[in-house]
Structure formats: structure tokens, C-alpha cells
Short mmCIF file of C-alpha atoms and ligand atoms in Angstrom, two decimals:
data_model
loop_
_atom_site.label_atom_id
_atom_site.label_comp_id
_atom_site.label_asym_id
_atom_site.label_seq_id
_atom_site.Cartn_x
_atom_site.Cartn_y
_atom_site.Cartn_z
CA MET A 1 2.14 26.48 20.83
CA SER A 2 3.26 26.71 17.22
CA GLN A 3 6.32 28.90 16.75
CA THR A 4 5.91 29.28 13.05
CA THR A 5 4.99 32.47 11.31
CA ALA A 6 4.86 30.79 7.92
CA LEU A 7 2.02 28.51 8.80
CA THR A 8 -1.54 29.24 9.61
CA ASP A 9 -4.41 26.99 10.53
CA THR A 10 -5.90 25.33 7.49
CA GLY A 11 -9.36 25.26 8.89
CA SER A 12 -9.47 21.51 8.29
CA ALA A 13 -11.08 19.78 11.18
CA PRO A 14 -9.07 17.20 13.05
CA ALA A 15 -11.41 14.93 14.91
CA ASP A 16 -11.55 15.35 18.65
CA LEU A 17 -8.40 13.71 19.84
CA GLY A 18 -7.68 13.22 23.51
CA ALA A 19 -4.18 14.30 24.52
CA SER A 20 -3.03 10.76 25.11
CA GLU A 21 -4.82 9.17 22.18
CA PRO A 22 -2.65 8.06 19.28
CA VAL A 23 -3.08 9.79 15.93
CA LEU A 24 -2.96 6.36 14.31
CA ALA A 25 -3.67 3.00 15.91
CA VAL A 26 -3.23 -0.06 13.72
CA GLU A 27 -4.51 -3.29 15.10
CA ASN A 28 -4.16 -6.82 13.79
CA PHE A 29 -3.72 -5.70 10.20
CA ALA A 30 -3.37 -8.54 7.68
CA LEU A 31 -3.14 -8.31 3.90
CA THR A 32 -2.63 -10.57 0.92
CA PHE A 33 -2.18 -10.07 -2.80
CA SER A 34 -3.56 -13.43 -3.74
CA ALA A 35 -6.64 -15.24 -2.54
CA ASN A 36 -4.72 -18.54 -2.82
CA ALA A 37 -1.56 -17.37 -1.07
CA PRO A 38 -0.28 -20.01 1.35
CA ALA A 39 0.46 -17.32 3.97
CA ASN A 40 -0.47 -13.71 4.52
CA LEU A 41 1.99 -11.14 3.20
CA ILE A 42 1.23 -8.87 6.16
CA ASP A 43 0.12 -11.01 9.02
CA GLY A 44 -1.54 -9.36 11.98
CA ILE A 45 0.55 -6.30 12.79
CA SER A 46 -0.30 -3.69 15.42
CA PHE A 47 1.32 -0.37 16.25
CA THR A 48 0.47 3.17 17.21
CA VAL A 49 1.85 6.62 16.44
CA GLU A 50 1.35 9.61 18.69
CA ARG A 51 1.04 13.27 17.94
CA GLY A 52 4.41 14.95 17.48
CA LYS A 53 6.25 11.62 17.72
CA THR A 54 8.22 9.58 15.23
CA LEU A 55 7.83 5.86 14.79
CA CYS A 56 10.65 4.31 12.76
CA ILE A 57 9.85 1.08 10.97
CA VAL A 58 12.91 -0.99 10.16
CA GLY A 59 13.38 -4.35 8.51
CA GLU A 60 14.99 -5.98 5.51
CA SER A 61 13.85 -5.21 2.01
CA GLY A 62 10.65 -7.04 1.12
CA CYS A 63 9.29 -7.38 4.68
CA GLY A 64 6.21 -5.29 3.89
CA LYS A 65 7.04 -1.76 5.04
CA SER A 66 5.96 -0.02 1.84
CA VAL A 67 2.91 -2.21 1.38
CA THR A 68 1.81 -1.34 4.92
CA SER A 69 2.28 2.39 4.28
CA LEU A 70 0.46 2.28 0.96
CA ALA A 71 -2.41 0.33 2.50
CA LEU A 72 -2.75 2.96 5.23
CA MET A 73 -2.82 5.69 2.60
CA GLY A 74 -5.43 3.78 0.61
CA LEU A 75 -3.01 3.66 -2.32
CA LEU A 76 -3.04 -0.09 -3.01
CA SER A 77 -5.44 -1.22 -5.67
CA SER A 78 -7.85 -3.86 -4.56
CA PRO A 79 -7.74 -6.31 -6.24
CA PRO A 80 -5.03 -7.50 -6.21
CA ALA A 81 -4.45 -6.29 -2.63
CA ARG A 82 -6.96 -7.60 -0.12
CA ILE A 83 -7.16 -6.52 3.51
CA LEU A 84 -7.98 -9.66 5.47
CA SER A 85 -8.33 -8.26 8.95
CA GLY A 86 -7.60 -5.34 11.17
CA THR A 87 -8.35 -1.72 11.74
CA ALA A 88 -6.29 1.44 11.29
CA ARG A 89 -7.86 4.16 13.36
CA PHE A 90 -6.73 7.59 12.22
CA GLU A 91 -8.02 10.15 14.69
CA GLY A 92 -10.53 7.53 15.69
CA ARG A 93 -11.86 6.67 12.21
CA ASP A 94 -10.98 3.34 10.63
CA LEU A 95 -9.08 4.02 7.40
CA PHE A 96 -9.84 0.54 6.09
CA SER A 97 -13.57 1.08 6.13
CA LEU A 98 -13.73 4.70 4.97
CA PRO A 99 -15.63 5.36 1.74
CA GLU A 100 -13.28 6.12 -1.18
CA ARG A 101 -14.34 9.78 -1.30
CA GLU A 102 -13.31 10.32 2.30
CA LYS A 103 -10.00 8.52 1.73
CA VAL A 104 -9.23 10.83 -1.17
CA ASN A 105 -10.09 13.77 1.01
CA LEU A 106 -7.81 12.60 3.81
CA ARG A 107 -4.86 12.02 1.49
CA GLY A 108 -2.74 15.11 1.23
CA ASN A 109 -4.88 16.72 3.92
CA GLY A 110 -5.14 14.66 7.12
CA MET A 111 -2.31 12.36 6.14
CA ALA A 112 0.39 12.47 3.49
CA MET A 113 3.20 10.31 2.23
CA ILE A 114 6.63 11.01 0.80
CA PHE A 115 8.76 8.53 -1.10
CA GLN A 116 12.37 7.73 -1.84
CA GLU A 117 11.92 8.96 -5.39
CA PRO A 118 10.29 12.42 -5.55
CA MET A 119 9.18 11.87 -9.13
CA THR A 120 6.67 9.37 -7.72
CA SER A 121 4.73 12.40 -6.48
CA LEU A 122 5.79 15.12 -8.90
CA ASN A 123 4.41 15.51 -12.39
CA PRO A 124 7.21 16.39 -14.84
CA ALA A 125 4.79 18.34 -17.03
CA PHE A 126 3.88 21.05 -14.50
CA THR A 127 5.85 23.63 -12.56
CA VAL A 128 6.36 22.87 -8.90
CA GLY A 129 4.42 25.99 -7.93
CA HIS A 130 1.44 24.83 -9.95
CA GLN A 131 1.53 21.38 -8.35
CA ILE A 132 1.74 22.63 -4.78
CA ALA A 133 -0.96 25.24 -5.41
CA GLU A 134 -3.22 22.65 -6.99
CA GLY A 135 -3.22 20.51 -3.84
CA ILE A 136 -3.96 23.57 -1.74
CA THR A 137 -6.86 24.60 -3.94
CA ARG A 138 -8.26 21.08 -4.03
CA HIS A 139 -8.29 20.60 -0.30
CA ARG A 140 -8.81 24.11 0.99
CA GLY A 141 -10.62 25.79 -1.86
CA LEU A 142 -8.30 28.81 -1.87
CA PRO A 143 -8.47 31.00 -4.97
CA LYS A 144 -5.64 30.51 -7.46
CA ALA A 145 -3.60 33.59 -6.56
CA GLU A 146 -3.81 32.88 -2.86
CA ALA A 147 -2.89 29.23 -3.38
CA ARG A 148 0.16 30.37 -5.35
CA ARG A 149 1.20 32.68 -2.51
CA GLU A 150 0.76 29.80 -0.10
CA ALA A 151 2.83 27.55 -2.39
CA LEU A 152 5.61 30.13 -2.25
CA ARG A 153 5.43 30.18 1.53
CA MET A 154 5.71 26.39 1.52
CA LEU A 155 8.82 26.50 -0.66
CA GLU A 156 10.36 29.03 1.69
CA TRP A 157 9.33 26.92 4.64
CA VAL A 158 11.16 23.87 3.28
CA ARG A 159 14.15 26.17 2.83
CA ILE A 160 14.39 26.27 -0.93
CA PRO A 161 16.72 29.10 -1.87
CA ALA A 162 15.36 31.70 -4.31
CA ALA A 163 11.93 30.20 -3.73
CA ALA A 164 10.07 32.79 -5.84
CA LYS A 165 12.12 31.79 -8.86
CA ARG A 166 11.72 28.06 -8.19
CA LEU A 167 7.96 28.38 -8.12
CA ASP A 168 8.00 28.40 -11.92
CA ALA A 169 10.62 25.67 -12.30
CA TYR A 170 9.80 22.23 -13.62
CA PRO A 171 10.88 19.26 -11.50
CA HIS A 172 13.70 18.30 -13.90
CA GLN A 173 15.27 21.72 -13.43
CA LEU A 174 15.86 21.01 -9.74
CA SER A 175 18.48 18.88 -8.00
CA GLY A 176 17.48 15.63 -6.24
CA GLY A 177 17.62 17.30 -2.83
CA MET A 178 15.48 20.22 -4.03
CA ARG A 179 12.93 17.87 -5.53
CA GLN A 180 12.77 16.06 -2.21
CA ARG A 181 12.04 19.39 -0.51
CA VAL A 182 9.34 20.17 -3.06
CA MET A 183 7.73 16.80 -2.40
CA ILE A 184 7.82 17.53 1.31
CA ALA A 185 6.29 20.97 0.68
CA MET A 186 3.53 19.35 -1.35
CA ALA A 187 2.91 16.68 1.25
CA LEU A 188 2.74 19.21 4.06
CA ALA A 189 0.91 22.00 2.28
CA ASN A 190 -2.36 21.13 3.97
CA ARG A 191 -0.80 20.44 7.39
CA PRO A 192 -1.40 16.70 7.65
CA ARG A 193 -1.49 15.29 11.16
CA LEU A 194 0.35 12.20 9.96
CA LEU A 195 3.29 12.06 7.57
CA ILE A 196 4.50 8.70 6.27
CA ALA A 197 8.03 8.95 4.93
CA ASP A 198 9.12 5.82 3.05
CA GLU A 199 12.92 5.85 2.90
CA PRO A 200 12.89 9.54 1.96
CA THR A 201 16.65 9.99 2.16
CA THR A 202 17.98 6.67 0.88
CA ALA A 203 18.78 8.02 -2.59
CA LEU A 204 20.45 11.21 -1.37
CA ASP A 205 24.05 11.88 -0.45
CA VAL A 206 24.91 12.11 3.21
CA THR A 207 24.92 15.90 3.57
CA ILE A 208 21.57 16.31 1.84
CA GLN A 209 20.18 13.39 3.85
CA ALA A 210 21.05 15.17 7.07
CA GLN A 211 19.43 18.39 5.84
CA ILE A 212 16.22 16.63 4.85
CA LEU A 213 15.98 14.81 8.18
CA ASP A 214 16.64 18.03 9.98
CA LEU A 215 13.86 19.64 7.96
CA ILE A 216 11.38 16.88 8.80
CA ARG A 217 12.25 17.18 12.46
CA HIS A 218 11.93 20.94 12.40
CA ILE A 219 8.53 20.72 10.71
CA GLN A 220 7.43 18.16 13.25
CA GLU A 221 8.40 20.40 16.13
CA GLU A 222 6.49 23.30 14.60
CA THR A 223 3.34 21.45 13.68
CA GLY A 224 3.09 18.44 15.99
CA THR A 225 2.73 16.16 12.96
CA ALA A 226 3.08 12.48 13.79
CA VAL A 227 5.67 10.79 11.56
CA ILE A 228 6.15 7.21 10.44
CA LEU A 229 9.66 7.00 9.04
CA ILE A 230 10.77 3.91 7.19
CA THR A 231 14.52 3.64 7.00
CA HIS A 232 17.43 1.23 6.66
CA ASP A 233 19.76 3.53 8.46
CA LEU A 234 20.35 2.87 12.14
CA GLY A 235 22.03 6.25 12.52
CA VAL A 236 18.78 7.86 11.36
CA VAL A 237 16.77 5.69 13.74
CA ALA A 238 18.99 6.64 16.64
CA GLU A 239 18.67 10.29 15.78
CA VAL A 240 14.99 10.76 14.99
CA ALA A 241 12.92 7.89 16.39
CA ASP A 242 10.83 8.04 19.52
CA ARG A 243 9.67 4.49 18.97
CA VAL A 244 10.92 1.69 16.74
CA ALA A 245 8.98 -1.19 15.18
CA VAL A 246 11.06 -4.01 13.74
CA MET A 247 9.38 -5.90 10.89
CA TYR A 248 10.26 -9.33 9.62
CA ALA A 249 8.38 -11.05 6.79
CA GLY A 250 5.09 -9.31 7.44
CA HIS A 251 5.23 -9.54 11.23
CA ILE A 252 6.27 -6.92 13.74
CA VAL A 253 8.68 -8.92 15.85
CA GLU A 254 9.64 -6.24 18.35
CA GLN A 255 8.70 -2.68 19.19
CA GLY A 256 9.58 -0.23 21.86
CA SER A 257 11.11 3.12 22.66
CA VAL A 258 14.27 3.89 20.73
CA SER A 259 16.35 3.64 23.88
CA GLU A 260 14.92 0.21 24.76
CA ILE A 261 15.44 -1.15 21.27
CA PHE A 262 19.05 0.01 21.10
CA ALA A 263 20.02 -0.78 24.66
CA ASN A 264 17.96 -3.87 25.26
CA PRO A 265 16.92 -5.62 22.02
CA GLN A 266 15.29 -8.94 22.83
CA HIS A 267 14.18 -10.53 19.59
CA PRO A 268 16.91 -12.56 17.87
CA TYR A 269 16.12 -10.76 14.59
CA THR A 270 16.51 -7.32 16.16
CA ILE A 271 19.70 -8.40 17.85
CA GLY A 272 20.97 -9.68 14.51
CA LEU A 273 19.96 -6.54 12.61
CA PHE A 274 21.56 -4.27 15.08
CA GLY A 275 24.65 -6.43 14.78
CA SER A 276 25.13 -7.25 18.41
CA ILE A 277 25.38 -10.99 17.92
CA PRO A 278 28.44 -11.37 15.67
CA SER A 279 27.36 -14.81 14.49
CA LEU A 280 23.95 -13.42 13.46
CA GLY A 281 24.85 -10.15 11.88
CA ARG A 282 27.57 -7.59 11.49
CA ARG A 283 26.99 -3.92 12.08
CA GLN A 284 27.75 -1.82 9.04
CA GLY A 285 26.17 1.52 9.91
CA GLN A 286 23.15 0.31 8.00
CA LEU A 287 21.13 -2.65 9.20
CA ALA A 288 23.38 -5.67 9.53
CA THR A 289 23.14 -8.49 7.05
CA ILE A 290 21.81 -11.67 8.57
CA LYS A 291 22.78 -15.02 7.14
CA GLY A 292 20.09 -16.70 5.06
CA ALA A 293 17.04 -15.26 3.34
CA VAL A 294 13.37 -14.68 4.09
CA PRO A 295 11.50 -17.80 2.99
CA PRO A 296 8.97 -17.37 0.17
CA LEU A 297 5.35 -17.39 1.31
CA ASP A 298 4.84 -21.02 0.27
CA LEU A 299 7.70 -22.11 2.53
CA MET A 300 6.89 -19.77 5.41
CA PRO A 301 6.83 -21.68 8.70
CA LYS A 302 3.45 -21.82 10.38
CA GLY A 303 4.94 -20.47 13.57
CA CYS A 304 7.69 -17.89 13.94
CA ARG A 305 8.64 -16.60 10.51
CA PHE A 306 12.23 -16.06 11.61
CA ALA A 307 12.67 -19.69 12.67
CA PRO A 308 14.61 -20.87 9.58
CA ARG A 309 17.29 -18.26 10.32
CA CYS A 310 17.17 -18.28 14.09
CA PRO A 311 19.90 -20.10 16.01
CA PHE A 312 17.51 -20.64 18.92
CA ALA A 313 14.61 -22.17 16.95
CA ASP A 314 13.01 -25.40 18.08
CA ARG A 315 9.93 -27.34 17.06
CA ARG A 316 7.51 -25.09 18.89
CA CYS A 317 8.95 -22.06 17.07
CA MET A 318 8.26 -23.73 13.70
CA ASP A 319 4.69 -24.65 14.61
CA GLU A 320 3.23 -21.89 16.75
CA VAL A 321 3.22 -18.14 16.15
CA PRO A 322 4.78 -16.44 19.16
CA PRO A 323 2.40 -13.76 20.47
CA ALA A 324 3.73 -10.28 21.16
CA ALA A 325 4.43 -10.12 24.88
CA GLU A 326 5.22 -6.97 26.81
CA LEU A 327 8.61 -7.27 28.51
CA ALA A 328 8.63 -3.75 29.85
CA GLU A 329 6.21 -0.88 29.51
CA GLY A 330 5.74 -0.22 25.80
CA HIS A 331 8.41 -2.79 24.82
CA SER A 332 6.92 -5.89 23.24
CA VAL A 333 8.60 -8.87 21.67
CA ALA A 334 7.14 -11.74 19.67
CA CYS A 335 9.47 -14.60 20.55
CA TRP A 336 8.78 -17.70 22.57
CA TYR A 337 12.05 -17.31 24.37
CA ALA A 338 12.21 -13.60 25.13
CA PRO A 339 13.99 -12.38 27.14
CA ILE A 340 16.64 -14.15 25.18
CA GLU A 341 19.75 -13.50 27.29
CA GLU A 342 19.80 -16.94 28.86
CA LYS A 343 19.74 -18.65 25.47
CA MET A 344 22.42 -16.34 24.09
CA GLY A 345 24.78 -17.56 26.78
CA THR A 346 24.55 -21.08 25.41
CA ARG A 347 24.36 -20.68 21.64
CA GLN A 348 26.70 -17.96 20.33
N1 LIG B 401 1.37 -4.91 -6.05
C1 LIG B 401 1.94 -6.02 -5.56
N2 LIG B 401 1.50 -7.23 -5.92
C2 LIG B 401 2.06 -8.37 -5.42
N3 LIG B 401 3.05 -8.38 -4.52
C3 LIG B 401 3.53 -7.19 -4.11
C4 LIG B 401 3.01 -5.94 -4.60
N4 LIG B 401 3.67 -4.93 -3.99
C5 LIG B 401 4.57 -5.52 -3.17
N5 LIG B 401 4.48 -6.86 -3.24
C6 LIG B 401 5.29 -7.82 -2.48
O1 LIG B 401 5.13 -7.53 -1.11
C7 LIG B 401 6.32 -7.79 -0.39
C8 LIG B 401 6.65 -6.61 0.48
O2 LIG B 401 7.01 -5.53 -0.34
P1 LIG B 401 7.35 -4.09 0.24
O3 LIG B 401 6.29 -3.64 1.16
O4 LIG B 401 7.61 -3.22 -0.96
O5 LIG B 401 8.68 -4.34 1.04
P2 LIG B 401 9.62 -3.28 1.79
O6 LIG B 401 9.64 -3.72 3.20
O7 LIG B 401 10.97 -3.46 1.14
O8 LIG B 401 9.07 -1.91 1.58
C9 LIG B 401 7.39 -8.10 -1.44
O9 LIG B 401 7.58 -9.49 -1.46
C10 LIG B 401 6.78 -7.63 -2.72
O10 LIG B 401 7.22 -8.43 -3.80
S1 LIG B 402 10.22 -17.70 18.52
FE1 LIG B 402 11.87 -19.18 18.30
S2 LIG B 402 12.52 -19.01 16.15
FE2 LIG B 402 11.32 -17.21 16.63
S3 LIG B 402 12.81 -15.71 17.21
FE3 LIG B 402 12.13 -16.68 19.10
S4 LIG B 402 13.58 -18.35 19.44
FE4 LIG B 402 13.85 -17.69 17.32
MG1 LIG B 403 9.90 -0.28 0.55
#
């Protein structure tokens, strides 16, 4: 049961969701930006997120984390983006085939997104109170005065000191950490059942980062919101994730519970990222740096996209895409040679 006194039911109607059913189930999602692209930018990824749980998506810059999030939110313009296959069932309804009007309605209501840079969401020309209240009015039809009161409650809820005063502040009058809290307040004002947080703390200093993560976790406990958190920080993953999906060049190469991924990584890329093969990567608190670079789409191998950087690659790896195979319950790996321990013995 919700422990919060600050939050009340919005009256929005989540679809009937069985207890064990995921809030979001993405299946075989593929996307391109160019009809003539030699390979798909996002190439057949699948994952799920459950109510009250956090899925962390990790992977090097450019692997398609933001594009995936924006596609789910319906925030990529098409063209140039083109969804080639797949479904993304949010509370049972496929986001990719919803009419635009319903997508707009879901955004900021059923699902919401926060970004690394709060000014992506905040308008410098309006006070933060006005902006939060506007979203509340739009989605819930509350009268202006009531929406303003609700906006104040949201600012208090995200622990903004002197919230009543801040209601009439413009974004530039607030610190980076405060702006991040305002963006979170705006995103959560209509109690979304899914929050996508795309590197929300990367630009903040360590103390503020910890406070923001703590806030997201606290909110999640109170509301049961499912969270997709994209991060480069393994410390953050260890602390907040229930499940982890590791992305490489538009593929999900491994996913599993946070304990499985940390204790028993099986894809060479994951092992490299987490720095446990010294010749592949070195742990630096953040994701390790792996020798080499992601090939451009026109040089992408037909098979495993990690093959050009993988010490275990052979001909089959170059030619055939390894399917995701379940090694243990909920732990799947897309590598022809997983479990990889035997190979590691011979090639380090
Ligand atoms: N609007 C766009 N048009 C064409 N290519 C894009 C667009 N947005 C992103 N990309 C490309 O998609 C790839 C994945 O980007 P992105 O999802 O932002 O990566 P990240 O994992 O760092 O969030 C990158 O190569 C990027 O250049
Ligand atoms: S499929 Fe082959 S190239 Fe890809 S990660 Fe596994 S061993 Fe390496
Ligand atoms: Mg990104």
C-alpha cells in the first residue's frame, strides 16, 4: 500500500495488469534512420520491465540507448526514424501502433522520461510552478488553482527546500540539482507507471547524484513506478538495478538480474565492460574501456556485432547472429560460445 500522504490517485486508468505481467514488454524491436542503411541501428532487441522494478540499460556511447528510449516515448520523428519490426506493449497496448493522439496522452501521464540535461524538458520562459501545473491541467483537467497547489506538493515531494518560493522561480534561477528535481516533479506529476531516466545524474556532482538516485528510489517505493535507468555508472547499477540489459551496437547482448550480471557475466562484452578480463577492459568505477571501436553500420559484421573486438571470435561469429539463449532463469546471453569460461581459460 502507498505510504505517501503527498500523493493521491490521479484517476487515470491503468489498463488491467495481472500481478506478474510486465508494465512494458519490448519484443524484437528494430529501427533504422535510413532506408538504405546497410544494417539496422537497433536490431531486434527484447526486454521487459516490471512494476516497481528498475531495469538498468548499460553500454558504450552510441549503442542506441537513447534512441530506444525516445522510440518508446514516441519522441523520434518519422521520417527519418523508421521502426522496422517489433512491439512494445505498455500495459498490454503496443506503443508502436498507437494513434498519435493516444501517444500524446500517454506521455507525461502513463509514461514519462527524464534526461541528463533538465533544460531539455524545461522551458526557460515560464516559472517552474507554471510548467508543472500545466502538465497537471492538461492530463487531469484540474482547475488552475488546484493544479498550482498540486505543483507545490510535487516540489515538496521531490524535496525542494522553500518549495512555495521556488514555485515562482524560473529554471535559470535554480541550481542544476534543483532543476533536475523540478524535471522529476514534472515527469511524475501525473503518476506515470513507467519512468525512463536517460543518464539523469551524469552531469551532476557526486553528492547531488546520490540524492537524485535516492529520490528516484524513494518515489519508486511509494508509487510502484517501473523505472528504466540508463547509466554509465556501475556503482549506480549495483545500487539501484533489479535487472540489467547490456547493449552493444544496437543489440542486447546479455541481460539478467543484477546479481547474475555482476557475479556471473557471460558475454565477452559484458565481461570486458565490467573490467573482469584485464586484457579486454579495465575497471574504472565507470564502465571499462574496451580496446577498439564499434564498427560503423556499413562495416558491421553480419553475425555478432562484437566480433571485431572479441578475442574469441571465429568465422561463425562473423557470419551468423548469435541468438539470445537462456543460461539460467532470466539470464540470457547472445554469444555462440556462452558460457564462456572454457574459452577464457585458453585466450587471456
Ligand atoms: N536523429 C538521428 N538521426 C540519425 N542518426 C541518429 C539520430 N539520433 C541518433 N542517431 C544515431 O544513433 C546511434 C545511437 O545513438 P544513441 O541512442 O543516442 O546512443 P546512446 O547509446 O549513447 O544513447 C548513434 O550512432 C547516433 O549517431
Ligand atoms: S558470438 Fe563470437 S564474437 Fe560474439 S561475443 Fe561470442 S565469441 Fe565473441
Ligand atoms: Mg544517450
